[in-house]
Tab-separated table of N, CA and C in Angstrom:
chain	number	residue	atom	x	y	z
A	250	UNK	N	-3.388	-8.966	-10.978
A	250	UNK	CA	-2.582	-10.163	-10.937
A	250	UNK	C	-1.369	-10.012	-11.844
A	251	UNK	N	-1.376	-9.480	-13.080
A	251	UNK	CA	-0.466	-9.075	-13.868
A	251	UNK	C	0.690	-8.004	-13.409
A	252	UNK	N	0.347	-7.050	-12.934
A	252	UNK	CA	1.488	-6.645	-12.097
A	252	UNK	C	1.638	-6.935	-11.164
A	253	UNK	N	0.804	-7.398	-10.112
A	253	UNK	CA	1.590	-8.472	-9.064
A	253	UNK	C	2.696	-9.372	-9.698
A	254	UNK	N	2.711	-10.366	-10.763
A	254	UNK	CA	3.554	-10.813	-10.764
A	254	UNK	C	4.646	-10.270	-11.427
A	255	UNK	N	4.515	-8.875	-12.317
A	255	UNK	CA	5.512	-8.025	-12.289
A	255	UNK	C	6.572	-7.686	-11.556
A	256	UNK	N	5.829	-7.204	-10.930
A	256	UNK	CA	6.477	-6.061	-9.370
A	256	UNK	C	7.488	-7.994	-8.531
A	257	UNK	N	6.822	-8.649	-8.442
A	257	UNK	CA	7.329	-9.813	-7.511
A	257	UNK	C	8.557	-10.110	-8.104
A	258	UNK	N	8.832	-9.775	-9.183
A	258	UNK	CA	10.542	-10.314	-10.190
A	258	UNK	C	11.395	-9.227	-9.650
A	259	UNK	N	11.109	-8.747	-8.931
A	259	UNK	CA	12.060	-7.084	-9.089
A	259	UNK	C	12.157	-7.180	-7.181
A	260	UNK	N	10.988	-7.097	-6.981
A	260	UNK	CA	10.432	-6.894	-5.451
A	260	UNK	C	9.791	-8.203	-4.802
A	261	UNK	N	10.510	-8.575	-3.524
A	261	UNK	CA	10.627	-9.993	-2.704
A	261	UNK	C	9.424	-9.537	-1.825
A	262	UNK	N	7.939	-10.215	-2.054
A	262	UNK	CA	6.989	-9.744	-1.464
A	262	UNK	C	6.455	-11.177	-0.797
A	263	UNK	N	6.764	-11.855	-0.528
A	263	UNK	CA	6.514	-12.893	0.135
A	263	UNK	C	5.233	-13.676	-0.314
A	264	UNK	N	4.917	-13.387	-1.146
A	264	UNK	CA	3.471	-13.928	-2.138
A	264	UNK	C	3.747	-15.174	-2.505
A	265	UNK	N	3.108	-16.291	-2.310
A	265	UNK	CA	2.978	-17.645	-2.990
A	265	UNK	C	3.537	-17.956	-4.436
A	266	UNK	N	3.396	-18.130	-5.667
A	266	UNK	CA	3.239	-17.926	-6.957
A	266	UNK	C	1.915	-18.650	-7.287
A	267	UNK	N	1.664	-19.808	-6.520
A	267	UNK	CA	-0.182	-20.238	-6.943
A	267	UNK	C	-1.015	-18.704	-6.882
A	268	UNK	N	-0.763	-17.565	-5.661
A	268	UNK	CA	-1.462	-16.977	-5.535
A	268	UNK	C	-1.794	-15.856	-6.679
A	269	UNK	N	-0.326	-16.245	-7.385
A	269	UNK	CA	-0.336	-15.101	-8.587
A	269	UNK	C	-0.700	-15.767	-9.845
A	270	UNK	N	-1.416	-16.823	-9.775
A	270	UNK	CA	-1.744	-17.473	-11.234
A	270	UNK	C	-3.206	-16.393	-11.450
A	271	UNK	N	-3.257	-16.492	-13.427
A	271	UNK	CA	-3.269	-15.478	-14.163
A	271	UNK	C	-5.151	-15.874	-13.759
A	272	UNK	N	-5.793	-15.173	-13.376
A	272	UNK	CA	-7.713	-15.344	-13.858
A	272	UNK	C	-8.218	-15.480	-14.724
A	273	UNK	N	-9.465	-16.351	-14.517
A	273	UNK	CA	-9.799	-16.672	-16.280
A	273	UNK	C	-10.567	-15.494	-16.728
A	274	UNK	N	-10.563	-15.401	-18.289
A	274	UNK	CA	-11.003	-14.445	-18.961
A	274	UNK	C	-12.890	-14.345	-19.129
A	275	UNK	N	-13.220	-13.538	-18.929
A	275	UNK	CA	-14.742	-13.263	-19.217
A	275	UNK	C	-14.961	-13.674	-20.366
A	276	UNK	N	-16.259	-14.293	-20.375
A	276	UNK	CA	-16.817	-14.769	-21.445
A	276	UNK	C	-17.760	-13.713	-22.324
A	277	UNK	N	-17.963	-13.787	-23.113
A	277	UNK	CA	-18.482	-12.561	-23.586
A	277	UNK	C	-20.282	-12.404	-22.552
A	278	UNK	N	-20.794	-13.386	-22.150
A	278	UNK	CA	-22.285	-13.298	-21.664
A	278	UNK	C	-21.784	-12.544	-20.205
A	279	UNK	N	-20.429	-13.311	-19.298
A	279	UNK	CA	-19.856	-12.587	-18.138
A	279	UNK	C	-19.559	-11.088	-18.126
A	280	UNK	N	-19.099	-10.605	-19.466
A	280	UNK	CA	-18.391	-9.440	-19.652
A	280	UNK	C	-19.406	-8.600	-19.723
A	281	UNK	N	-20.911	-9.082	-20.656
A	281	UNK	CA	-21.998	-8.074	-20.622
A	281	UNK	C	-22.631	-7.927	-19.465
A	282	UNK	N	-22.655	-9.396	-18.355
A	282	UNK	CA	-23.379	-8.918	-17.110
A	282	UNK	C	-22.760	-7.853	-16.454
A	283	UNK	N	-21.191	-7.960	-16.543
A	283	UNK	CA	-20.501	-6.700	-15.899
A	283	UNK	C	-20.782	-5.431	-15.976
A	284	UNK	N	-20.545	-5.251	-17.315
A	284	UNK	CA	-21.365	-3.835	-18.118
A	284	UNK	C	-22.376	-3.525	-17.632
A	285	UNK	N	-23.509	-4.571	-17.766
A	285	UNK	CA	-24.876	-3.967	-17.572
A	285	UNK	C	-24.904	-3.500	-16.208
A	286	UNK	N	-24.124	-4.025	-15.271
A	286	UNK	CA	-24.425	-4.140	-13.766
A	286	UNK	C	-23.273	-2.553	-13.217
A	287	UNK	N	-22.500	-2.573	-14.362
A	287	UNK	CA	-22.261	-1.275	-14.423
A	287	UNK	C	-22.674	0.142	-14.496
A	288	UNK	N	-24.038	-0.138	-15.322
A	288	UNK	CA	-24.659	0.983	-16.060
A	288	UNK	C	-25.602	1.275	-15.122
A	289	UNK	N	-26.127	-0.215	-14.395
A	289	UNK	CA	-27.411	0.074	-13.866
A	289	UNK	C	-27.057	0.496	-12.064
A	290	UNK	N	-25.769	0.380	-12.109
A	290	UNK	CA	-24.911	1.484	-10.510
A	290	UNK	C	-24.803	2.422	-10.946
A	291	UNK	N	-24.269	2.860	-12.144
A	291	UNK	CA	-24.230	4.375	-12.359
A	291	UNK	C	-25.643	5.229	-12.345
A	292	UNK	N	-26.433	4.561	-13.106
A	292	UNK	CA	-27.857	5.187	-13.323
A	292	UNK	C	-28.733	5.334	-12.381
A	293	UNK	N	-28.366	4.337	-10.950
A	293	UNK	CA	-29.170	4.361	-9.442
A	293	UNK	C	-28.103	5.376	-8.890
A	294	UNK	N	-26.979	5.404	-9.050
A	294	UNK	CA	-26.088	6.577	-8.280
A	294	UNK	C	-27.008	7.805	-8.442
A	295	UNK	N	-27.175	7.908	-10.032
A	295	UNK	CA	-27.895	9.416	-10.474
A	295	UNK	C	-29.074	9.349	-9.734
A	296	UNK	N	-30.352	8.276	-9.761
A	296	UNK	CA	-31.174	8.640	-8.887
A	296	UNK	C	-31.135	8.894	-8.023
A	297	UNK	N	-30.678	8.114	-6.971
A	297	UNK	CA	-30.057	8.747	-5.494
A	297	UNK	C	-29.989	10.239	-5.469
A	298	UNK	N	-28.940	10.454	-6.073
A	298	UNK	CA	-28.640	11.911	-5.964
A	298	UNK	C	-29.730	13.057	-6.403
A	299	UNK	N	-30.892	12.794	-7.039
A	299	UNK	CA	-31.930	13.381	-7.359
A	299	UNK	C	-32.552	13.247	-6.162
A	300	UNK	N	-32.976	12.260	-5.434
A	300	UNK	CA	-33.599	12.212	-3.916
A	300	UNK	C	-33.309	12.335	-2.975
A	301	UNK	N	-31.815	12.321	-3.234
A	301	UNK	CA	-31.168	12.898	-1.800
A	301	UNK	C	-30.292	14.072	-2.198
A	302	UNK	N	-30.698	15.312	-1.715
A	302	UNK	CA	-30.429	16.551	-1.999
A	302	UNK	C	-30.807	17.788	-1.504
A	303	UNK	N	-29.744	18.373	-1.234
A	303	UNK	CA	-30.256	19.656	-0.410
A	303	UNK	C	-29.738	19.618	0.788
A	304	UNK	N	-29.665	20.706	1.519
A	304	UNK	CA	-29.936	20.683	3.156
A	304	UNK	C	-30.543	22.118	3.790
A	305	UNK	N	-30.988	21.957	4.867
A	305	UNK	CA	-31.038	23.447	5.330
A	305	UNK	C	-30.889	24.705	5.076
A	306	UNK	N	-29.411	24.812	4.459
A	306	UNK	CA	-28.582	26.040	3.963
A	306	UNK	C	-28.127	25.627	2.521
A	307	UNK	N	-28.384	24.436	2.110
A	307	UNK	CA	-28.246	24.416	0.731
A	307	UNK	C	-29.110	24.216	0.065
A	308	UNK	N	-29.810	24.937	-1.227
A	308	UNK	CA	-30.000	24.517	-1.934
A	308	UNK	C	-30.340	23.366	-2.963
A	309	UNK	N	-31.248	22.609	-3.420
A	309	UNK	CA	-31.177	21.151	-3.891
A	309	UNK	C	-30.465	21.760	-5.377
A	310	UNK	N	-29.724	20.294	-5.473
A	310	UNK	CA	-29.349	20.781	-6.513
A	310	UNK	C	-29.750	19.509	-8.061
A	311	UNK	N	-29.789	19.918	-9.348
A	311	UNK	CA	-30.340	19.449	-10.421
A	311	UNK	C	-29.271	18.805	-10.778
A	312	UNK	N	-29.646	16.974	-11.111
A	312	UNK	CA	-29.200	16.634	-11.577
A	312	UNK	C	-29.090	16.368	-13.369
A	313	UNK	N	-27.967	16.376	-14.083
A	313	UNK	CA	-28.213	16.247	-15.807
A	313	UNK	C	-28.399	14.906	-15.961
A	314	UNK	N	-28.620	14.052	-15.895
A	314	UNK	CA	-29.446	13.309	-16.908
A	314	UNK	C	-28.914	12.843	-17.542
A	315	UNK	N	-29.116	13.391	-19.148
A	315	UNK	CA	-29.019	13.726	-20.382
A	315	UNK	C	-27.706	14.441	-20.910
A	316	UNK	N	-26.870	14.978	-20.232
A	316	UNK	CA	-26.005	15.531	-20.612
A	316	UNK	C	-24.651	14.713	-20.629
A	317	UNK	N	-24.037	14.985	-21.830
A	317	UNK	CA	-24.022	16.306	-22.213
A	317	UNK	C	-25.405	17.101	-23.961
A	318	UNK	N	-25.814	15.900	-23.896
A	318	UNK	CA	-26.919	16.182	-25.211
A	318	UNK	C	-28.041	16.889	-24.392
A	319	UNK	N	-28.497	17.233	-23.108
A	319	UNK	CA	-29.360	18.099	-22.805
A	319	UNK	C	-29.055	18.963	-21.437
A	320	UNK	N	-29.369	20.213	-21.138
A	320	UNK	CA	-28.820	20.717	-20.251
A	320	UNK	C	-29.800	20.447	-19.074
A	321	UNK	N	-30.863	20.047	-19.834
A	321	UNK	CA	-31.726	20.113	-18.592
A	321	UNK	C	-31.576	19.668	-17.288
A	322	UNK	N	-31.646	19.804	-16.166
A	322	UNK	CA	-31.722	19.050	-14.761
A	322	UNK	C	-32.993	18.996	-13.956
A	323	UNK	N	-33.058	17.497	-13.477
A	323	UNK	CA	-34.234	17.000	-12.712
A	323	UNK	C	-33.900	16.715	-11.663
A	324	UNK	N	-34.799	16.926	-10.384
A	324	UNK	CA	-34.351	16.832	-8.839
A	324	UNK	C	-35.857	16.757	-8.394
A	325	UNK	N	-35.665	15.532	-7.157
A	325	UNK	CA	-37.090	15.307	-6.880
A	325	UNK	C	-36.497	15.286	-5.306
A	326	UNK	N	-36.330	16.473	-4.210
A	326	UNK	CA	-35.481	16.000	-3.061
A	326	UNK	C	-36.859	15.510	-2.321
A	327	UNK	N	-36.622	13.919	-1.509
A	327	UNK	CA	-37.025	13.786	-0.423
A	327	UNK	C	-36.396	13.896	0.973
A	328	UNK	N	-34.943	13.616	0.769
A	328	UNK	CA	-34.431	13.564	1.956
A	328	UNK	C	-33.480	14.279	1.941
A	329	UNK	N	-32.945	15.176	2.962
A	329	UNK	CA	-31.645	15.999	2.590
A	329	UNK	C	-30.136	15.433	2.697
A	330	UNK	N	-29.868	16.044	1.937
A	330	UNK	CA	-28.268	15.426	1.891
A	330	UNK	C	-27.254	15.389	3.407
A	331	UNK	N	-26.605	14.021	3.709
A	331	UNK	CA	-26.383	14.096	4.872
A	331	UNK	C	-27.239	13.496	5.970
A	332	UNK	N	-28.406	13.179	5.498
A	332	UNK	CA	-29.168	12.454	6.570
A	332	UNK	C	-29.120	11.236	7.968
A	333	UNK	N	-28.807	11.720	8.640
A	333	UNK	CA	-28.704	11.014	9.499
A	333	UNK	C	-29.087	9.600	9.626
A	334	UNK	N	-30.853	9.148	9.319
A	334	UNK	CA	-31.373	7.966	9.132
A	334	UNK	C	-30.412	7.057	7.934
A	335	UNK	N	-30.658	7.688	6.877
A	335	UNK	CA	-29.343	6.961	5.539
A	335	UNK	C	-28.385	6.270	6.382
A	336	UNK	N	-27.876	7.350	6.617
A	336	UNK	CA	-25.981	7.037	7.112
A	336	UNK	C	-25.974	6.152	8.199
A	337	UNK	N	-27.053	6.327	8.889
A	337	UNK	CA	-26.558	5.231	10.357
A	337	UNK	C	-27.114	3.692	9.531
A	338	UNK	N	-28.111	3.602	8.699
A	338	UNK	CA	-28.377	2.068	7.709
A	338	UNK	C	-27.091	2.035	7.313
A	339	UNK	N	-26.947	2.681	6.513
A	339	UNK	CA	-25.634	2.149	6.021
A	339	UNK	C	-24.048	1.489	6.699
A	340	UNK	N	-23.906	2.327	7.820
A	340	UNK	CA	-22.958	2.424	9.023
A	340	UNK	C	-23.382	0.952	9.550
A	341	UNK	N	-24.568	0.547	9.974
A	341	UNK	CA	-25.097	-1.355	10.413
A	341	UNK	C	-24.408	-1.675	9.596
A	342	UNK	N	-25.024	-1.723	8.126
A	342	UNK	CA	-24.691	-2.529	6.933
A	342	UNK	C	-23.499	-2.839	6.725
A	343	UNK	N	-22.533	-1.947	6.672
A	343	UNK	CA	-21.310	-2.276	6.784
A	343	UNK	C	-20.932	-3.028	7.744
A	344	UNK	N	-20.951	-2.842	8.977
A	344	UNK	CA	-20.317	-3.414	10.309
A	344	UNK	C	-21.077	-4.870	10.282
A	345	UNK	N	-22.375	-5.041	9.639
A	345	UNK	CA	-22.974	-6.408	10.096
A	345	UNK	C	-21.558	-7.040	8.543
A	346	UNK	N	-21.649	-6.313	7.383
A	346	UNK	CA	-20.726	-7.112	6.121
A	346	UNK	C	-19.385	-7.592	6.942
A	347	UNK	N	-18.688	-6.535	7.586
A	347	UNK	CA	-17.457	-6.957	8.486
A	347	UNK	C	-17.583	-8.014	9.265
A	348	UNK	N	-18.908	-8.227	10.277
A	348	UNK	CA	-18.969	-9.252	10.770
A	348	UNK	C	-18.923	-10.945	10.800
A	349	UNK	N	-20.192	-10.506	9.241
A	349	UNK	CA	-20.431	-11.763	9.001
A	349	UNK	C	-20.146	-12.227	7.384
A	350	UNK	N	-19.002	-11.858	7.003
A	350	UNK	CA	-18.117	-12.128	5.687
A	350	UNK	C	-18.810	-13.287	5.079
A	351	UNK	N	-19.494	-14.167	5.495
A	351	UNK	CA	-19.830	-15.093	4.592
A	351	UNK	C	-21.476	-14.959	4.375
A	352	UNK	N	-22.149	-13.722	4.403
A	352	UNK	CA	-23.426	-13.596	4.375
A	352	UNK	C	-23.400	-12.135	3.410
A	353	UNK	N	-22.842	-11.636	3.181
A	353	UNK	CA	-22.387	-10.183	2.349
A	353	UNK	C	-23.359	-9.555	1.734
A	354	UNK	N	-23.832	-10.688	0.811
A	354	UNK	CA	-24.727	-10.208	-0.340
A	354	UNK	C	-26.173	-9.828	0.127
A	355	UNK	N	-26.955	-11.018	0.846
A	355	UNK	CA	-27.880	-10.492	2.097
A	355	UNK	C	-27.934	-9.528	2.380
A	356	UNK	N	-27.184	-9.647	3.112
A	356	UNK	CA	-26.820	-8.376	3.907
A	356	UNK	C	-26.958	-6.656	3.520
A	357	UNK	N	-26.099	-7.065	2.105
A	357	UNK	CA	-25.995	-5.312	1.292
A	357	UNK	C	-27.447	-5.768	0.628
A	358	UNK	N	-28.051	-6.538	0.305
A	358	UNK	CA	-29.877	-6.451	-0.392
A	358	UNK	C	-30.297	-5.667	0.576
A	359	UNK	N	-30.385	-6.464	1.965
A	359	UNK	CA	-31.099	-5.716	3.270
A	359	UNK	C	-30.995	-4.160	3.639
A	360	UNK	N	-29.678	-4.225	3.161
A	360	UNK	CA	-29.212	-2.778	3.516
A	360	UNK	C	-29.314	-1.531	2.388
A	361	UNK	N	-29.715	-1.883	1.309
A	361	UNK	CA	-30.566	-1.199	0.097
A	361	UNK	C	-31.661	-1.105	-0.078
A	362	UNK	N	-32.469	-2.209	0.615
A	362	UNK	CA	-33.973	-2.129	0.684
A	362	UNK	C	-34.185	-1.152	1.748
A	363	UNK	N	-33.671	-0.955	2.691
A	363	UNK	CA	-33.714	-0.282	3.853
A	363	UNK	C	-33.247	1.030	3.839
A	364	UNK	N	-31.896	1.441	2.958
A	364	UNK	CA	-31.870	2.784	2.569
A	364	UNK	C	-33.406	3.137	1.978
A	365	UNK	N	-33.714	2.420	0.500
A	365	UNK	CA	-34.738	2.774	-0.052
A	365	UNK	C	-35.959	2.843	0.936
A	366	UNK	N	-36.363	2.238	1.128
A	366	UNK	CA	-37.310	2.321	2.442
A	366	UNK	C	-37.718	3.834	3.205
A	367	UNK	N	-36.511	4.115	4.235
A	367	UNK	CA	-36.335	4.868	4.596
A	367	UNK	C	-36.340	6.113	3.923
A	368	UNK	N	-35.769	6.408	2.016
A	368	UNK	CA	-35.707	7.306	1.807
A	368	UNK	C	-37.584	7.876	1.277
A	369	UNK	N	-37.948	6.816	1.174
A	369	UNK	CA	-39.283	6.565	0.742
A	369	UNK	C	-40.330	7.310	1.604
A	370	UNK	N	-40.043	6.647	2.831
A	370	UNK	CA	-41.574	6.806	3.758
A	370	UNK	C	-40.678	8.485	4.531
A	371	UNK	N	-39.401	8.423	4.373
A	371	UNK	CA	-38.871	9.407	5.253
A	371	UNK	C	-39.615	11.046	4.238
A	372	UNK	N	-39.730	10.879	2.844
A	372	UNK	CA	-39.940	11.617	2.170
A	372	UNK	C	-41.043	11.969	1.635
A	373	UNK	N	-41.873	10.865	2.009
A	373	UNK	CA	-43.345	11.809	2.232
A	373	UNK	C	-43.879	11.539	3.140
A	374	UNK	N	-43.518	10.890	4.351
A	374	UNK	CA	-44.066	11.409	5.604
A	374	UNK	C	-44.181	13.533	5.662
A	375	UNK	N	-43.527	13.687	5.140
A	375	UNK	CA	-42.791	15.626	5.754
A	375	UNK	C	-43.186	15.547	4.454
């Protein structure tokens, strides 16, 4: 919003000015949910990538953890990287979010339970 209304003094962008009023500031309890909800996407990214790994011709590969304080790497592959089942959940998920814009959040729960799901039973079924 701050350089939007920058750039708009210089450059005729056809923008409202209500649309460029300034957002309110996080509260410190808002600012930690952010964080936390930060940490805890980064830290499911890393799992993911421990369970989904590998393919055919590749290799699984170890994820660090711990690093840079440990070198170690942990990898638990159930499903290989690239999976077809994943990608087409996800591919719905999206197209149902496009669809139905006012149901979103649903929607991406459904569509995380259902990756997980899938990566679950897909990985020890085999």
């Amino acid at each position: 919003t701050r350089l939007a209304r920058i750039f708009s003094r210089w450059i005729k962008t056809g923008i409202a000015p209500e649309q460029l009023e300034r957002r309110c500031r996080f509260t410190f309890v808002g600012a930690t949910v952010w964080i936390a909800v930060g940490i805890v996407a980064a830290c499911s990214h890393l799992m993911a990538d421990m369970v989904v790994s590998g393919t055919a011709t590749l290799s699984d590969w170890d994820v660090k953890l711990l690093w840079p304080f440990s070198d170690r790497g942990f990898v638990y592959p159930l499903v290989p990287w690239g999976d077809v089942g994943n990608m087409l959940i996800l591919i719905v998920g999206m197209f149902a979010m496009l669809r139905w814009k006012n149901r979103v959040r649903p929607i991406a729960a459904v569509t995380l339970l259902a990756v997980v799901g899938y990566t679950l039973i897909r990985g020890f079924i085999q």
